[in-house]
PDB file of C-alpha atoms and ligand atoms in Angstrom:
ATOM      1  CA  MET A   1     118.936 138.505  91.444  1.00 59.00           C
ATOM      2  CA  ALA A   2     122.257 137.379  90.117  1.00 81.00           C
ATOM      3  CA  GLN A   3     123.693 139.623  87.306  1.00 92.00           C
ATOM      4  CA  PRO A   4     122.508 138.841  83.701  1.00 97.00           C
ATOM      5  CA  ARG A   5     124.498 136.613  81.442  1.00 98.00           C
ATOM      6  CA  ILE A   6     124.046 138.188  77.951  1.00 98.00           C
ATOM      7  CA  LEU A   7     125.381 136.933  74.593  1.00 98.00           C
ATOM      8  CA  ILE A   8     125.430 139.506  71.779  1.00 98.00           C
ATOM      9  CA  LEU A   9     125.799 138.097  68.211  1.00 98.00           C
ATOM     10  CA  GLY A  10     126.195 139.902  64.792  1.00 98.00           C
ATOM     11  CA  ALA A  11     128.412 140.305  61.910  1.00 98.00           C
ATOM     12  CA  PRO A  12     131.677 142.246  61.971  1.00 98.00           C
ATOM     13  CA  GLY A  13     130.769 145.928  62.210  1.00 98.00           C
ATOM     14  CA  ALA A  14     127.072 145.185  63.402  1.00 98.00           C
ATOM     15  CA  GLY A  15     127.622 147.343  66.466  1.00 98.00           C
ATOM     16  CA  LYS A  16     128.414 144.695  69.162  1.00 98.00           C
ATOM     17  CA  GLY A  17     131.277 146.582  70.727  1.00 97.00           C
ATOM     18  CA  THR A  18     129.372 149.793  70.734  1.00 98.00           C
ATOM     19  CA  GLN A  19     126.239 148.134  72.404  1.00 98.00           C
ATOM     20  CA  SER A  20     128.142 146.004  74.813  1.00 98.00           C
ATOM     21  CA  ALA A  21     129.848 149.047  76.344  1.00 97.00           C
ATOM     22  CA  LYS A  22     126.351 150.469  77.105  1.00 98.00           C
ATOM     23  CA  ILE A  23     125.236 147.125  78.270  1.00 98.00           C
ATOM     24  CA  SER A  24     128.141 146.763  80.500  1.00 98.00           C
ATOM     25  CA  GLU A  25     127.633 150.101  82.146  1.00 97.00           C
ATOM     26  CA  ALA A  26     123.777 150.036  82.494  1.00 97.00           C
ATOM     27  CA  PHE A  27     123.615 146.481  83.738  1.00 97.00           C
ATOM     28  CA  ASP A  28     126.808 146.511  85.674  1.00 97.00           C
ATOM     29  CA  VAL A  29     128.129 143.351  83.927  1.00 97.00           C
ATOM     30  CA  GLU A  30     131.686 142.640  82.595  1.00 97.00           C
ATOM     31  CA  HIS A  31     132.375 143.018  78.890  1.00 97.00           C
ATOM     32  CA  VAL A  32     134.076 139.889  77.690  1.00 97.00           C
ATOM     33  CA  THR A  33     135.351 140.348  74.099  1.00 97.00           C
ATOM     34  CA  THR A  34     137.531 137.854  72.393  1.00 97.00           C
ATOM     35  CA  GLY A  35     138.406 140.380  69.860  1.00 95.00           C
ATOM     36  CA  ASP A  36     140.078 142.669  72.327  1.00 93.00           C
ATOM     37  CA  ALA A  37     141.632 139.830  74.405  1.00 94.00           C
ATOM     38  CA  LEU A  38     143.261 138.469  71.239  1.00 95.00           C
ATOM     39  CA  ARG A  39     144.422 142.011  70.116  1.00 94.00           C
ATOM     40  CA  ALA A  40     146.214 142.385  73.492  1.00 92.00           C
ATOM     41  CA  ASN A  41     147.827 138.968  73.002  1.00 94.00           C
ATOM     42  CA  LYS A  42     148.613 138.991  69.308  1.00 95.00           C
ATOM     43  CA  ASP A  43     152.028 137.783  69.714  1.00 96.00           C
ATOM     44  CA  MET A  44     151.382 135.104  72.272  1.00 94.00           C
ATOM     45  CA  ASP A  45     153.242 131.813  71.408  1.00 94.00           C
ATOM     46  CA  ILE A  46     150.662 129.272  70.448  1.00 93.00           C
ATOM     47  CA  SER A  47     153.139 126.823  68.838  1.00 91.00           C
ATOM     48  CA  GLU A  48     152.586 124.072  71.322  1.00 89.00           C
ATOM     49  CA  MET A  49     148.975 123.774  70.333  1.00 88.00           C
ATOM     50  CA  ASP A  50     149.544 122.109  66.966  1.00 83.00           C
ATOM     51  CA  THR A  51     148.101 125.117  64.945  1.00 89.00           C
ATOM     52  CA  GLU A  52     149.098 126.207  61.479  1.00 92.00           C
ATOM     53  CA  TYR A  53     150.729 129.562  62.765  1.00 95.00           C
ATOM     54  CA  ASP A  54     152.630 130.251  65.787  1.00 95.00           C
ATOM     55  CA  THR A  55     150.721 133.470  67.031  1.00 96.00           C
ATOM     56  CA  PRO A  56     147.239 134.786  66.693  1.00 96.00           C
ATOM     57  CA  ARG A  57     148.533 137.669  64.568  1.00 96.00           C
ATOM     58  CA  GLU A  58     148.678 135.683  61.362  1.00 95.00           C
ATOM     59  CA  TYR A  59     144.993 134.585  61.592  1.00 96.00           C
ATOM     60  CA  MET A  60     143.780 138.021  62.720  1.00 96.00           C
ATOM     61  CA  ASP A  61     145.565 139.959  60.047  1.00 95.00           C
ATOM     62  CA  GLN A  62     144.276 137.778  57.279  1.00 95.00           C
ATOM     63  CA  GLY A  63     140.731 137.824  58.581  1.00 95.00           C
ATOM     64  CA  GLU A  64     140.672 134.175  59.527  1.00 96.00           C
ATOM     65  CA  LEU A  65     139.416 132.617  62.847  1.00 97.00           C
ATOM     66  CA  VAL A  66     142.029 132.058  65.543  1.00 97.00           C
ATOM     67  CA  PRO A  67     142.026 128.217  66.504  1.00 96.00           C
ATOM     68  CA  ASP A  68     139.286 127.162  68.835  1.00 97.00           C
ATOM     69  CA  GLU A  69     141.511 125.856  71.383  1.00 96.00           C
ATOM     70  CA  VAL A  70     143.158 129.351  71.971  1.00 95.00           C
ATOM     71  CA  VAL A  71     139.851 131.252  72.157  1.00 97.00           C
ATOM     72  CA  ASN A  72     137.958 128.509  74.226  1.00 97.00           C
ATOM     73  CA  ALA A  73     140.476 128.917  76.900  1.00 94.00           C
ATOM     74  CA  ILE A  74     140.260 132.649  76.871  1.00 95.00           C
ATOM     75  CA  VAL A  75     136.455 132.587  77.304  1.00 96.00           C
ATOM     76  CA  ASP A  76     136.401 129.889  79.909  1.00 95.00           C
ATOM     77  CA  GLU A  77     138.823 131.903  82.042  1.00 94.00           C
ATOM     78  CA  ALA A  78     137.093 135.111  81.686  1.00 95.00           C
ATOM     79  CA  LEU A  79     133.660 133.739  82.247  1.00 95.00           C
ATOM     80  CA  THR A  80     134.774 131.869  85.509  1.00 92.00           C
ATOM     81  CA  GLN A  81     135.772 135.111  86.898  1.00 92.00           C
ATOM     82  CA  ALA A  82     132.713 137.252  85.899  1.00 92.00           C
ATOM     83  CA  ASP A  83     129.549 137.587  87.880  1.00 91.00           C
ATOM     84  CA  GLY A  84     127.309 138.515  84.973  1.00 97.00           C
ATOM     85  CA  PHE A  85     128.661 139.426  81.609  1.00 98.00           C
ATOM     86  CA  VAL A  86     128.057 140.474  78.007  1.00 98.00           C
ATOM     87  CA  LEU A  87     129.959 138.168  75.766  1.00 98.00           C
ATOM     88  CA  ASP A  88     130.951 139.639  72.438  1.00 98.00           C
ATOM     89  CA  GLY A  89     132.835 137.884  69.524  1.00 98.00           C
ATOM     90  CA  TYR A  90     132.227 134.481  70.740  1.00 98.00           C
ATOM     91  CA  PRO A  91     130.963 131.829  69.611  1.00 98.00           C
ATOM     92  CA  ARG A  92     132.008 132.233  66.052  1.00 98.00           C
ATOM     93  CA  ASN A  93     131.318 128.601  64.919  1.00 98.00           C
ATOM     94  CA  LEU A  94     129.093 125.741  65.935  1.00 98.00           C
ATOM     95  CA  GLU A  95     132.111 124.093  67.965  1.00 98.00           C
ATOM     96  CA  GLN A  96     132.660 127.172  70.019  1.00 98.00           C
ATOM     97  CA  ALA A  97     128.905 127.326  70.527  1.00 98.00           C
ATOM     98  CA  GLU A  98     129.066 123.716  71.910  1.00 98.00           C
ATOM     99  CA  GLU A  99     131.947 124.632  74.280  1.00 98.00           C
ATOM    100  CA  LEU A 100     129.935 127.652  75.564  1.00 98.00           C
ATOM    101  CA  GLU A 101     127.061 125.509  76.461  1.00 97.00           C
ATOM    102  CA  ASP A 102     129.388 123.495  78.770  1.00 96.00           C
ATOM    103  CA  MET A 103     130.666 126.631  80.308  1.00 96.00           C
ATOM    104  CA  THR A 104     127.567 128.544  81.200  1.00 96.00           C
ATOM    105  CA  ASP A 105     123.899 129.240  80.908  1.00 96.00           C
ATOM    106  CA  LEU A 106     122.725 132.240  79.207  1.00 97.00           C
ATOM    107  CA  ASP A 107     119.823 134.665  80.137  1.00 97.00           C
ATOM    108  CA  VAL A 108     119.605 136.629  76.912  1.00 98.00           C
ATOM    109  CA  VAL A 109     120.787 135.866  73.259  1.00 98.00           C
ATOM    110  CA  LEU A 110     120.662 138.896  71.162  1.00 98.00           C
ATOM    111  CA  SER A 111     121.572 139.410  67.602  1.00 98.00           C
ATOM    112  CA  LEU A 112     122.097 142.822  65.688  1.00 98.00           C
ATOM    113  CA  ASP A 113     120.982 142.528  62.000  1.00 98.00           C
ATOM    114  CA  VAL A 114     122.763 144.819  59.482  1.00 98.00           C
ATOM    115  CA  SER A 115     123.066 144.620  55.671  1.00 96.00           C
ATOM    116  CA  GLU A 116     126.435 143.732  54.112  1.00 94.00           C
ATOM    117  CA  GLU A 117     126.906 146.993  52.262  1.00 94.00           C
ATOM    118  CA  GLU A 118     126.466 148.919  55.651  1.00 97.00           C
ATOM    119  CA  LEU A 119     128.866 146.693  57.370  1.00 97.00           C
ATOM    120  CA  VAL A 120     131.519 147.316  54.844  1.00 97.00           C
ATOM    121  CA  HIS A 121     131.216 151.047  55.261  1.00 97.00           C
ATOM    122  CA  ARG A 122     131.047 150.803  59.200  1.00 98.00           C
ATOM    123  CA  LEU A 123     134.182 148.710  59.219  1.00 98.00           C
ATOM    124  CA  THR A 124     136.384 150.857  56.931  1.00 97.00           C
ATOM    125  CA  GLY A 125     135.293 153.994  58.673  1.00 97.00           C
ATOM    126  CA  ARG A 126     135.872 152.531  62.184  1.00 97.00           C
ATOM    127  CA  ARG A 127     138.679 154.110  64.283  1.00 98.00           C
ATOM    128  CA  MET A 128     139.620 153.449  68.015  1.00 97.00           C
ATOM    129  CA  ASP A 129     140.977 155.465  70.711  1.00 97.00           C
ATOM    130  CA  PRO A 130     144.067 153.695  71.852  1.00 96.00           C
ATOM    131  CA  GLU A 131     143.823 155.334  75.272  1.00 97.00           C
ATOM    132  CA  THR A 132     140.316 154.448  76.205  1.00 95.00           C
ATOM    133  CA  GLY A 133     139.327 151.698  73.856  1.00 93.00           C
ATOM    134  CA  ASP A 134     136.294 153.740  72.786  1.00 96.00           C
ATOM    135  CA  ILE A 135     134.974 153.234  69.217  1.00 96.00           C
ATOM    136  CA  TYR A 136     134.528 155.844  66.775  1.00 98.00           C
ATOM    137  CA  HIS A 137     133.414 156.202  63.151  1.00 98.00           C
ATOM    138  CA  LEU A 138     134.722 158.816  60.754  1.00 97.00           C
ATOM    139  CA  GLU A 139     131.415 159.804  59.468  1.00 97.00           C
ATOM    140  CA  TYR A 140     128.752 158.345  61.879  1.00 96.00           C
ATOM    141  CA  ASN A 141     130.551 159.055  65.203  1.00 96.00           C
ATOM    142  CA  PRO A 142     133.583 161.304  65.062  1.00 97.00           C
ATOM    143  CA  PRO A 143     135.138 162.454  68.368  1.00 97.00           C
ATOM    144  CA  GLU A 144     134.276 166.023  69.620  1.00 97.00           C
ATOM    145  CA  ASP A 145     137.591 166.486  71.308  1.00 97.00           C
ATOM    146  CA  PRO A 146     140.386 167.354  68.660  1.00 97.00           C
ATOM    147  CA  GLU A 147     142.883 165.813  71.012  1.00 97.00           C
ATOM    148  CA  VAL A 148     141.048 162.281  70.756  1.00 98.00           C
ATOM    149  CA  GLU A 149     140.614 162.801  67.051  1.00 97.00           C
ATOM    150  CA  ALA A 150     144.420 163.300  66.715  1.00 98.00           C
ATOM    151  CA  ARG A 151     145.278 159.963  68.310  1.00 98.00           C
ATOM    152  CA  LEU A 152     142.646 157.788  66.704  1.00 98.00           C
ATOM    153  CA  GLU A 153     143.961 154.487  65.102  1.00 98.00           C
ATOM    154  CA  GLN A 154     142.688 152.314  62.499  1.00 97.00           C
ATOM    155  CA  ARG A 155     142.622 148.520  63.191  1.00 95.00           C
ATOM    156  CA  ASP A 156     144.963 146.591  61.025  1.00 93.00           C
ATOM    157  CA  ASP A 157     142.136 144.275  59.984  1.00 95.00           C
ATOM    158  CA  ASP A 158     139.668 147.250  58.952  1.00 97.00           C
ATOM    159  CA  THR A 159     141.000 147.488  55.378  1.00 95.00           C
ATOM    160  CA  GLU A 160     138.537 146.754  52.627  1.00 93.00           C
ATOM    161  CA  GLU A 161     140.284 143.342  51.572  1.00 94.00           C
ATOM    162  CA  THR A 162     140.369 141.970  55.002  1.00 96.00           C
ATOM    163  CA  VAL A 163     136.783 143.204  55.851  1.00 96.00           C
ATOM    164  CA  ARG A 164     135.648 141.190  52.713  1.00 96.00           C
ATOM    165  CA  GLU A 165     137.219 138.134  54.004  1.00 97.00           C
ATOM    166  CA  ARG A 166     136.024 138.599  57.399  1.00 97.00           C
ATOM    167  CA  LEU A 167     132.450 138.765  56.057  1.00 97.00           C
ATOM    168  CA  ARG A 168     132.969 135.524  54.112  1.00 97.00           C
ATOM    169  CA  VAL A 169     134.304 133.772  57.152  1.00 98.00           C
ATOM    170  CA  TYR A 170     131.251 135.245  59.143  1.00 98.00           C
ATOM    171  CA  ARG A 171     128.684 133.866  56.641  1.00 97.00           C
ATOM    172  CA  GLU A 172     130.286 130.414  56.453  1.00 98.00           C
ATOM    173  CA  ASN A 173     131.010 129.830  60.088  1.00 98.00           C
ATOM    174  CA  THR A 174     128.988 132.310  62.270  1.00 98.00           C
ATOM    175  CA  GLU A 175     125.657 132.555  60.502  1.00 98.00           C
ATOM    176  CA  PRO A 176     125.073 128.827  61.516  1.00 98.00           C
ATOM    177  CA  VAL A 177     125.487 129.876  65.155  1.00 98.00           C
ATOM    178  CA  ILE A 178     122.710 132.451  64.917  1.00 98.00           C
ATOM    179  CA  GLU A 179     120.520 129.776  63.105  1.00 98.00           C
ATOM    180  CA  HIS A 180     121.253 127.415  65.739  1.00 98.00           C
ATOM    181  CA  TYR A 181     119.886 129.805  68.663  1.00 98.00           C
ATOM    182  CA  ASP A 182     117.102 130.840  66.412  1.00 98.00           C
ATOM    183  CA  ASP A 183     116.235 127.127  66.064  1.00 98.00           C
ATOM    184  CA  GLU A 184     116.202 126.737  69.802  1.00 97.00           C
ATOM    185  CA  GLY A 185     113.716 129.666  70.014  1.00 96.00           C
ATOM    186  CA  VAL A 186     115.900 131.713  72.269  1.00 97.00           C
ATOM    187  CA  LEU A 187     117.181 134.345  69.705  1.00 98.00           C
ATOM    188  CA  GLU A 188     116.172 137.894  70.030  1.00 98.00           C
ATOM    189  CA  ARG A 189     116.686 139.821  66.854  1.00 98.00           C
ATOM    190  CA  VAL A 190     117.347 143.619  67.016  1.00 98.00           C
ATOM    191  CA  ASP A 191     117.366 145.893  64.003  1.00 98.00           C
ATOM    192  CA  GLY A 192     120.926 146.983  64.114  1.00 98.00           C
ATOM    193  CA  GLU A 193     120.730 149.427  61.086  1.00 98.00           C
ATOM    194  CA  GLN A 194     119.022 152.084  63.027  1.00 98.00           C
ATOM    195  CA  ALA A 195     120.884 154.987  64.692  1.00 97.00           C
ATOM    196  CA  PRO A 196     123.067 153.900  67.838  1.00 96.00           C
ATOM    197  CA  ASN A 197     120.547 155.264  70.252  1.00 97.00           C
ATOM    198  CA  GLU A 198     117.596 153.586  68.779  1.00 98.00           C
ATOM    199  CA  VAL A 199     119.577 150.239  68.655  1.00 98.00           C
ATOM    200  CA  TRP A 200     120.278 150.851  72.266  1.00 98.00           C
ATOM    201  CA  ALA A 201     116.632 151.464  73.145  1.00 98.00           C
ATOM    202  CA  ASP A 202     115.703 148.184  71.684  1.00 98.00           C
ATOM    203  CA  VAL A 203     118.571 146.250  73.189  1.00 98.00           C
ATOM    204  CA  LYS A 204     117.870 147.599  76.580  1.00 98.00           C
ATOM    205  CA  ALA A 205     114.391 146.790  76.381  1.00 98.00           C
ATOM    206  CA  THR A 206     114.966 143.225  75.146  1.00 98.00           C
ATOM    207  CA  ILE A 207     117.312 142.614  78.086  1.00 97.00           C
ATOM    208  CA  GLU A 208     114.888 144.044  80.707  1.00 97.00           C
ATOM    209  CA  ASP A 209     112.018 141.857  79.358  1.00 95.00           C
ATOM    210  CA  ALA A 210     114.252 138.734  79.626  1.00 92.00           C
ATOM    211  CA  VAL A 211     115.706 139.128  83.047  1.00 88.00           C
TER     212      VAL A 211
HETATM  213  P1  ADP B 301     131.341 145.142  65.966  1.00 84.43           P
HETATM  214  O1  ADP B 301     131.871 145.195  67.416  1.00 84.43           O
HETATM  215  O2  ADP B 301     130.115 144.421  65.886  1.00 84.43           O
HETATM  216  O3  ADP B 301     132.401 144.816  64.941  1.00 84.43           O
HETATM  217  P2  ADP B 301     131.466 148.057  66.368  1.00 84.43           P
HETATM  218  O4  ADP B 301     130.627 148.466  67.662  1.00 84.43           O
HETATM  219  O5  ADP B 301     132.955 148.253  66.456  1.00 84.43           O
HETATM  220  O6  ADP B 301     131.004 146.754  65.783  1.00 84.43           O
HETATM  221  O7  ADP B 301     130.878 149.125  65.283  1.00 84.43           O
HETATM  222  C1  ADP B 301     131.432 149.227  63.924  1.00 84.43           C
HETATM  223  C2  ADP B 301     131.559 150.630  63.543  1.00 84.43           C
HETATM  224  O8  ADP B 301     130.266 151.175  63.168  1.00 84.43           O
HETATM  225  C3  ADP B 301     132.121 151.601  64.420  1.00 84.43           C
HETATM  226  O9  ADP B 301     132.856 152.573  63.645  1.00 84.43           O
HETATM  227  C4  ADP B 301     131.007 152.272  65.231  1.00 84.43           C
HETATM  228  O10 ADP B 301     131.346 153.749  65.667  1.00 84.43           O
HETATM  229  C5  ADP B 301     129.899 152.246  64.078  1.00 84.43           C
HETATM  230  N1  ADP B 301     128.614 152.001  64.572  1.00 84.43           N
HETATM  231  C6  ADP B 301     128.131 151.218  65.592  1.00 84.43           C
HETATM  232  N2  ADP B 301     126.768 151.174  65.761  1.00 84.43           N
HETATM  233  C7  ADP B 301     126.383 152.073  64.728  1.00 84.43           C
HETATM  234  C8  ADP B 301     125.082 152.431  64.403  1.00 84.43           C
HETATM  235  N3  ADP B 301     124.003 152.027  64.899  1.00 84.43           N
HETATM  236  N4  ADP B 301     124.974 153.279  63.184  1.00 84.43           N
HETATM  237  C9  ADP B 301     126.087 153.644  62.551  1.00 84.43           C
HETATM  238  N5  ADP B 301     127.293 153.500  62.928  1.00 84.43           N
HETATM  239  C10 ADP B 301     127.400 152.436  64.048  1.00 84.43           C
HETATM  240  P1  ADP B 302     134.688 142.159  64.628  1.00 84.43           P
HETATM  241  O1  ADP B 302     133.713 142.206  65.677  1.00 84.43           O
HETATM  242  O2  ADP B 302     134.926 143.570  63.917  1.00 84.43           O
HETATM  243  O3  ADP B 302     134.659 141.083  63.567  1.00 84.43           O
HETATM  244  P2  ADP B 302     136.635 141.095  66.630  1.00 84.43           P
HETATM  245  O4  ADP B 302     137.405 142.223  67.298  1.00 84.43           O
HETATM  246  O5  ADP B 302     135.498 140.413  67.179  1.00 84.43           O
HETATM  247  O6  ADP B 302     136.174 141.800  65.139  1.00 84.43           O
HETATM  248  O7  ADP B 302     137.699 140.028  66.052  1.00 84.43           O
HETATM  249  C1  ADP B 302     138.814 140.305  65.295  1.00 84.43           C
HETATM  250  C2  ADP B 302     139.515 139.107  64.919  1.00 84.43           C
HETATM  251  O8  ADP B 302     139.881 138.329  66.195  1.00 84.43           O
HETATM  252  C3  ADP B 302     138.776 138.049  64.103  1.00 84.43           C
HETATM  253  O9  ADP B 302     138.786 138.351  62.661  1.00 84.43           O
HETATM  254  C4  ADP B 302     139.473 136.824  64.426  1.00 84.43           C
HETATM  255  O10 ADP B 302     140.659 136.632  63.755  1.00 84.43           O
HETATM  256  C5  ADP B 302     139.709 136.976  65.908  1.00 84.43           C
HETATM  257  N1  ADP B 302     138.696 136.397  66.767  1.00 84.43           N
HETATM  258  C6  ADP B 302     137.962 137.107  67.700  1.00 84.43           C
HETATM  259  N2  ADP B 302     137.064 136.316  68.237  1.00 84.43           N
HETATM  260  C7  ADP B 302     137.207 134.945  67.660  1.00 84.43           C
HETATM  261  C8  ADP B 302     136.548 133.758  67.866  1.00 84.43           C
HETATM  262  N3  ADP B 302     135.573 133.650  68.889  1.00 84.43           N
HETATM  263  N4  ADP B 302     137.210 132.831  67.429  1.00 84.43           N
HETATM  264  C9  ADP B 302     138.179 132.817  66.502  1.00 84.43           C
HETATM  265  N5  ADP B 302     138.866 134.049  66.216  1.00 84.43           N
HETATM  266  C10 ADP B 302     138.321 135.060  66.861  1.00 84.43           C
END
């Protein structure tokens, strides 16, 4: 069988990156994430695209969405090259969902459900290992290796103020995307508020059932 094409949805901090890393390894699919792709290209010149700002950085640091034109191109290119994928961070509005429909079919659409209070706590405590890209949390998932601990970094947009704005943008733009897949009857909801291993057990079982 061809490799599965998996979409993982959920609010900022719901655990998409954490679960996508596991999915990518267990199902041997590529992790396509617009957040990482944009962070690697924060100062890319997008001034020719008739956008409000000249680089993705201004949008990201304020917690706003980067214009669709920029993000659609990144995803289109990545999916064309992938044989099976877990897509994380896209689509974030209904226009992007429509674009995605033209790009590919999906085998599984998952959403991780987590309460807003918990999301704020997860995001403000999130730390990244710049060398491996691994995701940690100061309280929930601290690294064991002191060398890793010493080099952890906080994302520029994981401050309380920007987190609140990102959650507002999520409610306004991205919740309708989840409703859209729910209305189509293809959405599989997973309780994302459980411990990481319990979330993983549910995610894995859901994918295995669907493919
Ligand atoms: P997203 O990609 O959806 O923004 P992440 O996977 O980066 O979310 O997780 C956000 C933060 O929450 C990270 O610090 C991560 O270590 C932590 N985290 C992820 N899943 C869980 C979980 N099930 N329980 C507690 N903390 C979690
Ligand atoms: P999180 O999962 O914690 O919300 P991401 O790493 O997915 O964060 O995204 C970080 C930022 O990158 C977003 O706040 C937004 O500015 C930009 N971004 C990521 N994906 C998209 C997208 N599909 N459309 C527009 N902007 C995006």
